[in-house]
Coordinates of C-alpha atoms and ligand atoms in Angstrom, one line a residue:
Chain B
M1 CA -204.4 111.4 -60.6
Q2 CA -207.5 113.5 -61.4
L3 CA -207.9 116.6 -59.3
R4 CA -211.6 116.3 -59.6
Y5 CA -211.5 112.9 -57.9
V6 CA -209.2 114.1 -55.2
F7 CA -211.4 117.1 -54.3
S8 CA -214.7 115.2 -54.4
E9 CA -213.1 112.6 -52.1
L10 CA -211.9 115.3 -49.8
R11 CA -215.3 116.9 -49.7
T12 CA -217.1 113.7 -48.9
G13 CA -214.4 112.8 -46.4
L14 CA -214.7 116.1 -44.6
R15 CA -218.5 115.9 -44.6
R16 CA -218.6 112.2 -43.5
N17 CA -216.5 112.9 -40.4
L18 CA -217.5 116.5 -39.8
S19 CA -217.9 116.2 -36.0
M20 CA -214.6 114.4 -35.6
H21 CA -212.8 117.0 -37.8
L22 CA -214.4 119.8 -35.9
S23 CA -213.2 118.4 -32.6
V24 CA -209.7 117.9 -34.0
I25 CA -209.7 121.5 -35.2
L26 CA -210.9 122.9 -31.9
T27 CA -208.4 120.9 -29.9
L28 CA -205.6 122.0 -32.3
F29 CA -206.8 125.6 -32.0
V30 CA -206.7 125.7 -28.3
S31 CA -203.5 123.8 -27.8
L32 CA -201.6 125.7 -30.5
T33 CA -202.9 129.0 -29.1
L34 CA -201.5 128.0 -25.7
A35 CA -198.3 126.8 -27.1
G36 CA -197.9 130.1 -29.0
C37 CA -198.7 132.0 -25.8
G38 CA -195.9 130.0 -24.1
A39 CA -193.5 131.0 -26.8
L40 CA -194.5 134.6 -26.6
V41 CA -194.2 134.8 -22.8
Q42 CA -190.8 133.1 -23.1
R43 CA -189.8 135.8 -25.6
E44 CA -191.1 138.6 -23.4
A45 CA -189.2 137.1 -20.4
N46 CA -186.0 137.1 -22.5
L47 CA -186.6 140.7 -23.6
T48 CA -187.2 141.9 -20.1
A49 CA -184.2 140.1 -18.7
E50 CA -182.0 141.5 -21.5
Y51 CA -183.2 145.0 -21.0
L52 CA -183.2 145.0 -17.2
G53 CA -179.9 143.2 -17.2
T54 CA -178.3 146.3 -18.5
Q55 CA -180.1 148.5 -15.9
L56 CA -179.9 146.3 -12.8
Q57 CA -177.6 147.6 -10.2
I58 CA -176.6 146.8 -6.7
R59 CA -176.4 149.6 -4.2
V60 CA -173.8 149.5 -1.4
N61 CA -174.9 151.9 1.3
L62 CA -172.2 153.4 3.5
C63 CA -172.5 154.0 7.2
T64 CA -173.8 157.2 8.7
D65 CA -173.7 158.5 12.2
N66 CA -176.3 156.6 14.2
D67 CA -176.8 154.3 11.2
P68 CA -180.3 152.9 11.2
S69 CA -179.1 149.5 10.2
N70 CA -177.4 148.8 13.6
S71 CA -174.9 146.9 11.6
P72 CA -171.6 146.0 13.5
N73 CA -169.8 147.4 10.4
C74 CA -171.1 150.8 11.5
A75 CA -169.8 150.7 15.1
G76 CA -167.4 153.4 14.1
G77 CA -170.1 155.8 13.0
E78 CA -169.8 157.7 9.8
V79 CA -167.7 155.8 7.2
T80 CA -164.1 157.0 7.1
E81 CA -162.0 157.7 4.1
E82 CA -159.9 154.7 4.7
Q83 CA -162.9 152.4 5.0
R84 CA -164.3 153.9 1.8
A85 CA -161.0 153.3 0.0
R86 CA -161.0 149.7 1.1
I87 CA -164.6 149.2 -0.1
E88 CA -163.9 150.8 -3.4
Q89 CA -160.8 148.7 -3.9
E90 CA -162.9 145.6 -3.2
I91 CA -165.6 146.6 -5.7
A92 CA -163.1 147.6 -8.4
G93 CA -161.3 144.3 -8.1
N94 CA -164.3 142.1 -8.3
D95 CA -164.8 140.3 -11.6
E96 CA -168.6 140.3 -11.4
V97 CA -168.6 144.0 -11.6
R98 CA -168.9 145.8 -14.9
S99 CA -168.7 149.3 -13.6
F100 CA -169.5 151.4 -10.5
D101 CA -170.2 155.0 -9.4
Y102 CA -169.7 156.6 -6.2
Q103 CA -172.5 158.8 -5.0
T104 CA -171.8 161.2 -2.2
K105 CA -174.2 161.9 0.6
E106 CA -175.0 165.3 -0.9
E107 CA -175.6 163.9 -4.4
G108 CA -177.9 161.2 -2.9
F109 CA -179.7 163.7 -0.8
E110 CA -180.3 166.0 -3.8
K111 CA -181.7 163.1 -5.8
A112 CA -183.9 162.0 -2.9
K113 CA -185.3 165.5 -2.7
K114 CA -186.8 165.1 -6.2
T115 CA -188.4 161.7 -5.6
L116 CA -189.4 161.6 -1.9
P117 CA -192.4 163.6 -0.6
D118 CA -191.7 167.0 0.8
V119 CA -192.9 166.2 4.4
V120 CA -189.9 164.1 5.1
F121 CA -187.6 167.1 4.7
E122 CA -189.7 169.6 6.7
G123 CA -190.1 170.6 10.4
E124 CA -187.8 170.9 13.4
N125 CA -186.5 167.3 13.1
P126 CA -186.8 166.3 9.5
V127 CA -186.8 162.6 8.9
V128 CA -184.3 162.9 6.1
T129 CA -181.3 165.1 6.3
V130 CA -178.0 165.3 4.5
E131 CA -176.4 163.9 7.6
N132 CA -178.4 160.7 7.8
W133 CA -178.5 160.2 4.0
P134 CA -176.0 157.5 3.2
G135 CA -173.2 157.8 0.6
A136 CA -173.4 154.8 -1.8
Y137 CA -171.7 152.8 -4.5
W138 CA -173.9 152.0 -7.5
V139 CA -172.6 148.8 -8.9
T140 CA -173.5 147.5 -12.4
L141 CA -173.1 143.8 -12.9
K142 CA -171.7 142.0 -15.9
D143 CA -174.3 139.2 -15.5
P144 CA -177.4 140.2 -13.7
N145 CA -177.8 136.7 -12.5
R146 CA -174.4 136.6 -10.8
A147 CA -174.0 138.9 -7.8
D148 CA -173.2 136.5 -4.9
G149 CA -169.4 137.1 -5.1
I150 CA -169.6 140.9 -4.9
I151 CA -172.3 140.8 -2.2
S152 CA -170.3 138.5 0.1
A153 CA -167.1 140.3 -0.6
V154 CA -168.4 143.7 0.5
Q155 CA -171.1 142.8 3.0
G156 CA -168.7 142.3 6.0
L157 CA -166.5 145.3 5.4
D158 CA -166.3 148.1 8.0
G159 CA -168.3 151.1 6.8
V160 CA -170.9 149.1 4.8
S161 CA -174.3 149.7 6.2
G162 CA -176.1 147.4 3.9
I163 CA -176.6 146.2 0.3
I164 CA -179.7 146.9 -1.6
D165 CA -180.2 144.4 -4.4
E166 CA -182.7 145.8 -7.0
R167 CA -182.9 142.4 -8.6
A168 CA -185.1 141.2 -5.8
A169 CA -188.1 143.3 -6.9
L170 CA -187.8 142.0 -10.4
S171 CA -187.5 138.3 -9.5
Q172 CA -191.2 138.5 -8.8
I173 CA -192.0 139.6 -12.3
F174 CA -189.8 136.8 -13.6
G175 CA -191.5 134.3 -11.3
I176 CA -194.9 135.3 -12.8
M177 CA -193.6 134.9 -16.3
K178 CA -192.2 131.5 -15.5
V179 CA -195.5 130.3 -14.1
L180 CA -197.3 131.7 -17.2
K181 CA -194.8 130.1 -19.5
F182 CA -194.7 126.6 -17.9
G183 CA -198.4 126.7 -17.3
S184 CA -199.2 127.3 -20.9
W185 CA -196.7 124.8 -22.0
I186 CA -198.0 122.0 -19.8
A187 CA -201.6 122.8 -20.7
S188 CA -200.8 122.9 -24.4
G189 CA -198.7 119.7 -24.1
A190 CA -201.7 117.9 -22.7
L191 CA -204.0 119.3 -25.4
L192 CA -201.5 118.5 -28.1
L193 CA -201.5 114.9 -26.9
A194 CA -205.3 115.0 -27.0
A195 CA -205.2 116.4 -30.6
L196 CA -202.8 113.6 -31.6
L197 CA -205.1 110.9 -30.2
Q198 CA -208.1 112.5 -31.9
V199 CA -206.3 112.6 -35.2
A200 CA -205.5 108.9 -34.8
N201 CA -209.1 108.2 -34.0
T202 CA -210.4 110.2 -37.0
I203 CA -208.2 108.2 -39.3
R204 CA -209.3 105.0 -37.9
L205 CA -212.9 105.9 -38.3
A206 CA -212.4 107.2 -41.8
A207 CA -210.5 104.1 -42.8
L208 CA -213.3 102.0 -41.4
A209 CA -216.0 104.0 -43.2
R210 CA -214.1 103.6 -46.5
R211 CA -212.9 100.0 -46.0
R212 CA -215.0 98.6 -48.8
E213 CA -213.7 101.2 -51.2
I214 CA -210.1 100.9 -50.0
G215 CA -210.4 97.1 -50.4
I216 CA -211.4 97.5 -54.1
M217 CA -208.8 100.1 -54.7
R218 CA -206.1 97.8 -53.4
L219 CA -207.5 94.9 -55.4
V220 CA -207.5 96.8 -58.7
G221 CA -204.0 98.1 -58.1
A222 CA -204.3 101.7 -56.9
S223 CA -201.0 102.8 -55.3
T224 CA -200.7 103.4 -51.6
L225 CA -200.1 107.1 -52.3
Y226 CA -203.3 107.3 -54.3
I227 CA -205.3 105.6 -51.5
S228 CA -203.8 107.8 -48.8
V229 CA -204.2 111.1 -50.6
P230 CA -207.7 111.8 -49.3
F231 CA -206.5 111.1 -45.8
L232 CA -203.5 113.3 -46.1
L233 CA -205.6 116.1 -47.6
E234 CA -208.1 115.9 -44.8
A235 CA -205.3 116.0 -42.3
I236 CA -203.8 119.1 -44.0
V237 CA -207.2 120.9 -44.1
T238 CA -207.8 120.3 -40.4
A239 CA -204.2 121.4 -39.6
V240 CA -204.5 124.5 -41.7
V241 CA -207.8 125.6 -40.2
G242 CA -206.5 124.8 -36.6
V243 CA -203.3 126.8 -37.2
A244 CA -205.2 129.7 -38.8
L245 CA -207.5 130.0 -35.8
A246 CA -204.7 129.8 -33.3
A247 CA -202.6 132.4 -35.3
G248 CA -205.7 134.6 -35.4
A249 CA -206.2 134.3 -31.6
L250 CA -202.5 135.0 -31.0
A251 CA -202.6 138.0 -33.3
A252 CA -205.6 139.3 -31.4
F253 CA -203.7 138.8 -28.1
Q254 CA -200.6 140.5 -29.6
F255 CA -202.7 143.5 -30.9
W256 CA -205.2 144.1 -28.1
G257 CA -203.4 142.6 -25.2
V258 CA -199.8 143.6 -25.8
Q259 CA -199.7 146.6 -28.1
R260 CA -202.9 148.3 -27.1
G261 CA -202.7 147.1 -23.5
L262 CA -199.5 146.3 -21.7
A263 CA -197.2 148.3 -24.0
E264 CA -199.2 151.5 -23.6
N265 CA -199.6 151.1 -19.8
V266 CA -196.3 149.7 -18.8
S267 CA -194.1 151.7 -21.1
F268 CA -190.8 151.4 -19.2
L269 CA -190.4 147.7 -20.2
P270 CA -189.7 146.5 -23.8
W271 CA -192.6 144.5 -25.3
I272 CA -192.8 141.7 -27.9
E273 CA -193.3 142.9 -31.4
W274 CA -194.9 141.5 -34.6
T275 CA -191.6 139.8 -35.5
D276 CA -191.8 137.9 -32.3
Y277 CA -195.4 137.0 -33.2
Q278 CA -194.2 135.8 -36.6
H279 CA -191.5 133.8 -34.9
A280 CA -194.1 132.0 -32.7
I281 CA -196.1 131.1 -35.8
V282 CA -193.5 130.1 -38.4
G283 CA -190.2 130.3 -36.5
L284 CA -187.8 127.4 -36.6
Q285 CA -186.4 127.3 -33.1
P286 CA -188.5 126.6 -31.2
P287 CA -190.7 125.3 -34.0
G288 CA -193.6 127.6 -34.7
I289 CA -197.2 126.5 -34.2
A290 CA -197.7 126.1 -38.0
Y291 CA -195.2 123.3 -38.1
V292 CA -196.3 121.8 -34.8
G293 CA -199.9 121.7 -36.2
L294 CA -198.9 120.2 -39.5
A295 CA -196.6 117.6 -37.9
L296 CA -199.3 116.7 -35.3
T297 CA -201.8 115.8 -38.0
L298 CA -199.6 114.6 -40.8
V299 CA -197.3 112.3 -38.9
P300 CA -200.0 110.1 -37.4
T301 CA -201.9 110.2 -40.7
L302 CA -198.8 108.9 -42.6
L303 CA -198.1 106.2 -39.9
L304 CA -201.7 105.1 -39.6
T305 CA -202.7 105.1 -43.3
R306 CA -199.7 102.8 -43.8
K307 CA -201.2 100.6 -41.2
Y308 CA -204.8 100.6 -42.3
I309 CA -204.4 100.6 -46.0
K310 CA -201.3 98.5 -46.4
V311 CA -201.2 97.2 -49.9
Chain J
M1 CA -196.0 90.2 -81.0
A2 CA -193.6 87.4 -81.9
R3 CA -192.0 88.2 -78.6
A4 CA -195.3 87.5 -76.7
G5 CA -195.5 84.2 -78.6
T6 CA -192.1 83.3 -77.4
S7 CA -192.6 84.3 -73.8
R8 CA -195.8 82.1 -73.7
T9 CA -193.7 79.0 -74.2
V10 CA -190.9 80.2 -71.9
F11 CA -192.8 80.6 -68.7
P12 CA -196.4 80.0 -67.4
V13 CA -198.6 82.8 -66.4
I14 CA -198.9 81.4 -62.9
R15 CA -196.4 79.0 -61.3
F16 CA -196.4 77.6 -57.8
E17 CA -193.1 76.0 -56.7
K18 CA -193.4 73.9 -53.5
V19 CA -195.6 76.5 -52.0
T20 CA -196.5 76.1 -48.3
K21 CA -198.7 78.6 -46.5
R22 CA -199.1 78.3 -42.8
Y23 CA -201.3 80.8 -41.0
P24 CA -200.3 81.9 -37.6
G25 CA -201.3 79.5 -34.9
P26 CA -201.3 75.7 -34.7
G27 CA -202.7 73.2 -37.1
T28 CA -201.9 71.9 -40.5
P29 CA -200.8 74.3 -43.2
A30 CA -203.5 75.8 -45.5
L31 CA -201.3 74.9 -48.5
D32 CA -198.8 72.1 -48.4
Q33 CA -195.9 71.9 -50.9
V34 CA -198.2 72.9 -53.8
T35 CA -196.5 72.9 -57.2
L36 CA -198.4 73.8 -60.4
D37 CA -198.2 75.7 -63.6
I38 CA -201.0 77.6 -65.4
D39 CA -200.3 78.7 -68.9
K40 CA -201.5 81.7 -70.8
G41 CA -205.1 81.4 -72.0
E42 CA -206.0 78.4 -69.8
F43 CA -209.3 78.1 -67.9
V44 CA -208.7 76.3 -64.6
Y45 CA -211.1 75.2 -61.9
L46 CA -209.8 75.0 -58.4
V47 CA -212.0 72.6 -56.5
G48 CA -212.0 70.9 -53.1
T49 CA -213.9 70.8 -49.8
S50 CA -214.3 73.9 -47.7
G51 CA -211.0 74.7 -46.0
S52 CA -208.9 72.8 -48.6
G53 CA -206.9 76.0 -49.4
K54 CA -208.5 77.3 -52.6
S55 CA -208.9 81.0 -51.5
T56 CA -205.5 80.9 -50.0
A57 CA -204.0 79.9 -53.3
L58 CA -205.8 82.7 -55.1
R59 CA -204.7 85.3 -52.5
L60 CA -201.1 84.2 -52.9
V61 CA -201.3 85.0 -56.6
L62 CA -202.5 88.5 -55.7
R63 CA -199.8 88.9 -53.1
E64 CA -202.4 89.5 -50.5
L65 CA -200.6 86.7 -48.7
R66 CA -197.0 85.6 -48.9
P67 CA -196.0 81.9 -48.9
T68 CA -194.3 80.6 -45.8
T69 CA -192.0 78.6 -48.0
G70 CA -191.7 78.1 -51.7
R71 CA -192.2 80.5 -54.6
V72 CA -195.1 82.0 -56.5
Y73 CA -194.4 83.4 -60.0
V74 CA -196.7 85.5 -62.0
A75 CA -195.7 86.1 -65.6
G76 CA -192.2 84.8 -64.8
K77 CA -191.6 87.1 -61.8
E78 CA -191.3 85.8 -58.3
I79 CA -193.9 88.0 -56.6
N80 CA -192.7 87.4 -53.1
R81 CA -189.5 89.1 -53.9
M82 CA -191.2 92.0 -55.6
A83 CA -190.8 95.4 -53.9
G84 CA -193.9 96.6 -52.1
W85 CA -194.4 99.6 -54.4
K86 CA -194.6 97.3 -57.4
V87 CA -197.5 95.3 -56.0
P88 CA -200.2 97.7 -57.4
R89 CA -198.7 97.2 -60.9
L90 CA -199.0 93.4 -60.4
R91 CA -202.6 93.7 -59.4
R92 CA -203.4 95.8 -62.4
Q93 CA -202.7 92.7 -64.5
I94 CA -205.1 90.6 -62.4
G95 CA -208.8 91.0 -62.3
T96 CA -210.6 89.6 -59.3
V97 CA -214.2 88.6 -58.8
F98 CA -215.8 87.3 -55.5
Q99 CA -218.9 85.5 -54.4
D100 CA -220.2 88.6 -52.8
F101 CA -219.7 91.0 -55.8
R102 CA -218.2 93.8 -53.7
L103 CA -219.7 96.7 -55.5
L104 CA -219.8 100.2 -54.1
P105 CA -223.5 100.7 -53.2
N106 CA -223.4 104.5 -53.6
K107 CA -222.1 104.4 -57.2
S108 CA -224.0 103.5 -60.3
V109 CA -223.1 100.5 -62.5
A110 CA -221.0 102.5 -64.9
E111 CA -219.3 104.4 -62.0
N112 CA -218.4 101.1 -60.3
V113 CA -216.7 99.9 -63.4
A114 CA -215.1 103.3 -64.1
F115 CA -213.8 103.4 -60.5
A116 CA -211.3 100.6 -61.2
L117 CA -209.7 102.8 -63.9
Q118 CA -210.0 106.1 -62.1
V119 CA -208.0 104.9 -59.1
I120 CA -205.1 103.7 -61.3
G121 CA -205.0 107.1 -62.9
R122 CA -206.5 106.5 -66.3
S123 CA -207.7 109.6 -68.1
R124 CA -211.4 110.5 -68.2
R125 CA -211.3 110.1 -72.0
D126 CA -210.0 106.6 -71.8
I127 CA -212.6 105.7 -69.2
N128 CA -215.5 107.1 -71.2
K129 CA -214.4 105.0 -74.1
V130 CA -213.7 101.7 -72.4
V131 CA -216.5 101.5 -69.8
P132 CA -219.4 101.3 -72.3
D133 CA -217.7 98.7 -74.3
T134 CA -217.1 96.6 -71.3
L135 CA -220.7 97.0 -70.1
E136 CA -221.8 95.8 -73.5
L137 CA -219.5 92.8 -73.3
V138 CA -221.1 91.7 -70.0
G139 CA -224.6 92.3 -71.4
L140 CA -225.4 95.4 -69.3
K141 CA -225.3 98.0 -72.1
D142 CA -228.5 99.7 -71.0
K143 CA -228.0 99.5 -67.3
G144 CA -225.0 101.7 -66.7
D145 CA -227.1 104.3 -64.8
R146 CA -228.7 101.7 -62.4
M147 CA -227.6 101.5 -58.8
P148 CA -226.3 98.1 -57.7
D149 CA -229.3 97.5 -55.4
E150 CA -231.6 97.8 -58.5
L151 CA -230.0 94.8 -60.1
S152 CA -230.4 91.0 -59.7
G153 CA -227.6 89.0 -58.2
G154 CA -226.5 87.7 -61.6
E155 CA -226.5 91.2 -63.0
Q156 CA -224.4 92.5 -60.0
Q157 CA -221.9 89.7 -60.7
R158 CA -221.7 90.9 -64.3
V159 CA -220.9 94.4 -63.1
A160 CA -218.2 92.9 -60.8
I161 CA -216.8 91.0 -63.8
A162 CA -216.9 94.1 -65.9
R163 CA -214.9 95.9 -63.3
A164 CA -212.4 93.1 -63.1
F165 CA -212.0 93.0 -66.8
V166 CA -212.2 96.6 -67.8
N167 CA -208.5 97.0 -67.6
R168 CA -208.0 93.9 -69.8
P169 CA -206.0 92.0 -67.3
M170 CA -203.7 89.1 -68.1
I171 CA -205.4 86.9 -65.4
L172 CA -208.9 86.8 -64.1
I173 CA -209.3 85.3 -60.7
A174 CA -212.8 84.3 -59.5
D175 CA -213.4 83.0 -56.0
E176 CA -216.7 81.1 -56.1
P177 CA -218.3 83.6 -58.6
T178 CA -221.5 81.5 -58.8
G179 CA -221.7 80.8 -55.1
N180 CA -224.7 83.2 -54.6
L181 CA -226.5 82.5 -57.8
D182 CA -229.1 80.0 -59.0
P183 CA -228.1 77.4 -61.6
S184 CA -229.5 79.1 -64.7
T185 CA -228.0 82.5 -63.7
S186 CA -224.7 80.7 -63.1
V187 CA -224.7 79.3 -66.6
G188 CA -224.9 82.9 -67.9
I189 CA -221.9 83.9 -65.7
M190 CA -219.9 80.9 -66.9
N191 CA -220.6 81.8 -70.5
L192 CA -219.3 85.3 -69.8
L193 CA -216.2 83.9 -68.2
G194 CA -215.8 81.6 -71.2
D195 CA -216.0 84.6 -73.5
I196 CA -213.4 86.5 -71.5
N197 CA -211.2 83.4 -71.6
Q198 CA -211.6 83.4 -75.4
T199 CA -209.9 86.8 -75.5
G200 CA -206.7 85.2 -74.2
T201 CA -207.2 86.0 -70.5
T202 CA -206.2 83.2 -68.2
V203 CA -209.1 82.4 -65.9
V204 CA -208.7 80.7 -62.5
M205 CA -211.9 79.9 -60.7
A206 CA -212.3 78.4 -57.3
T207 CA -215.7 76.7 -57.0
H208 CA -217.9 74.2 -55.1
D209 CA -220.3 74.0 -58.0
H210 CA -220.5 70.4 -59.3
G211 CA -223.0 71.2 -62.0
I212 CA -220.9 73.9 -63.5
V213 CA -217.7 72.0 -63.4
D214 CA -219.2 68.9 -65.0
Q215 CA -221.1 71.0 -67.6
F216 CA -218.3 73.3 -68.7
R217 CA -215.4 70.9 -68.9
K218 CA -212.0 72.6 -68.2
R219 CA -208.8 71.8 -66.4
V220 CA -209.6 70.8 -62.8
I221 CA -207.1 71.1 -60.0
E222 CA -208.4 69.5 -56.8
L223 CA -207.0 70.4 -53.4
E224 CA -207.4 68.5 -50.2
H225 CA -205.9 69.6 -46.9
G226 CA -203.7 72.0 -48.8
K227 CA -202.3 69.4 -51.2
V228 CA -203.0 68.9 -54.9
I229 CA -204.6 65.5 -55.2
R230 CA -205.8 65.7 -58.8
D231 CA -204.9 67.8 -61.8
E232 CA -206.6 66.8 -65.1
A233 CA -207.5 68.5 -68.3
A234 CA -211.2 68.6 -69.0
G235 CA -211.9 67.0 -65.7
S236 CA -215.2 66.5 -63.8
Y237 CA -215.8 67.8 -60.3
G238 CA -214.9 64.4 -58.9
F239 CA -216.7 61.3 -57.7
R240 CA -216.3 61.7 -54.0
H241 CA -218.3 64.8 -53.6
Ligands
ATP401 N1 -206.8 84.5 -42.3 C1 -206.6 83.2 -41.9 N2 -206.1 83.0 -40.6 C2 -205.9 81.7 -40.2 N3 -206.3 80.7 -40.9 C3 -206.9 80.8 -42.1 C4 -207.1 82.1 -42.6 N4 -207.7 82.0 -43.8 C5 -207.9 80.7 -44.0 N5 -207.4 80.0 -43.0 C6 -207.4 78.5 -42.9 O1 -206.7 78.0 -43.9 C7 -207.4 76.9 -44.5 C8 -207.7 77.1 -45.9 O2 -208.6 78.2 -46.1 P1 -209.2 78.7 -47.4 O3 -209.9 79.9 -47.2 O4 -208.0 78.8 -48.4 O5 -210.1 77.5 -47.9 P2 -211.1 77.4 -49.1 O6 -210.7 76.2 -49.8 O7 -211.2 78.7 -49.8 O8 -212.5 77.1 -48.3 P3 -213.9 77.6 -48.8 O9 -214.3 76.6 -49.8 O10 -214.7 77.4 -47.5 O11 -213.8 79.0 -49.2 C9 -208.6 76.7 -43.6 O12 -208.3 75.7 -42.7 C10 -208.8 78.0 -42.9 O13 -209.4 77.8 -41.6
MG402 MG1 -212.6 80.2 -50.1

């Protein structure tokens, strides 16, 4: 097969259907960018969950005199040593718990002095005193998603004023990520379908435009492969351009949006790196956008050329 | 070469064995239990009224169609049982010419002829050698650079014949090749087909053209409603038409 023939066919093919090819490329570009975004957000959500999972703790506050919670557990006023022993026994024996620390009133109060504004400690009747600062157990979980057992086990015990679950604050972040992830996946799914239909249409039109030529090729004994090569090359070219544009857009997002943006401003969280970007482009699981783009153009081309140029 | 001589006597170039072709839908079959042999080097007219099944028979030889029942052999091979990927190889041994020429309008005469070799992967050197010879054979030596729309109908048909013959096929199939031409131009085309036949190529030509058939006496196979009703050497077009 002469390369010269193949390339001249490719050139005329691309030119003949320029507007169709451009629309396929644009649709591929947008849909693959969205799909890549979905993959990156997914990765970021996993990173955040992994990181925070090791940090997330549940705080079991113990009763003080005149406990502000008005919990019936605190009817006896300040927690007693016996109550505390019972609570500690319960925490230590729970299999959702990885580890725990006891923080005395004094330790808690010292910590609070560093973080809370000075006014709450000043004056005749300061808002915060050692007496009304609760002692607490800081409980680290084995699995940050499983805390129901320990919460219900400890909740009703005498001397427990309340449980502060730090995971609640983060569930909001995870919620936003979920919306972003599914949003970009649904949108990219719809657009990928559109790209698929456009590819099919492009092939149909190209086969129609070349039907006289194809008829002669079949008649004089050109192989199916030979006849389909221009179609396959056109498909590959559109796929490569579409993937390249999407990869560029995602790289820009990774560089300006994540590295120069979020990572600098929200430095307490881990952020996706270039390896994650690479994974979104050429990773295997889930398939990177390079493969998705190629499959999206090549599969319908292979199927439809078989149909339209059947020897 | 002795081997080729032997094979000629062993099997015909084209053989139909009780071939019936039924198109989808109701009605009588387009070909009905057709049995015939065509030997190497023969020149055969396929005649019959419109719709009698001539084109259907030719398309079966190319394996553009498959018989509903019966067998079609080309060069001793039953082509219906041939694997799909071998069909291009079969077609390289068969040149085909149509009433409507089927040239590519955006290619010159020489490019049209060369196209048939290009797409089966022949080298540029081969092509540059064979195409001028073939154009000379069909009498278009000086017109290789013309575009098809700059040629007369007869000349266009010569280009089509050159394209069909450039690969030196074993069989040349022509479906009403003079259908669009006036009588004197047709005579020129028939002389050309006769020359090609002289090289040993088997020619099978479907035609409506009384004058031609009666003037260039060859074997005549007449079809009616898909059945062979006459098969005679050096026959005429027939009385009833
Ligand atoms: N693709 C097809 N689908 C259905 N029926 C067909 C098809 N092609 C041909 N036929 C029918 O088969 C019969 C034979 O057709 P065919 O084209 O072989 O005749 P023909 O002898 O070549 O006629 P003509 O002289 O007009 O070219 C006709 O009745 C025709 O209507
Ligand atoms: Mg016909």
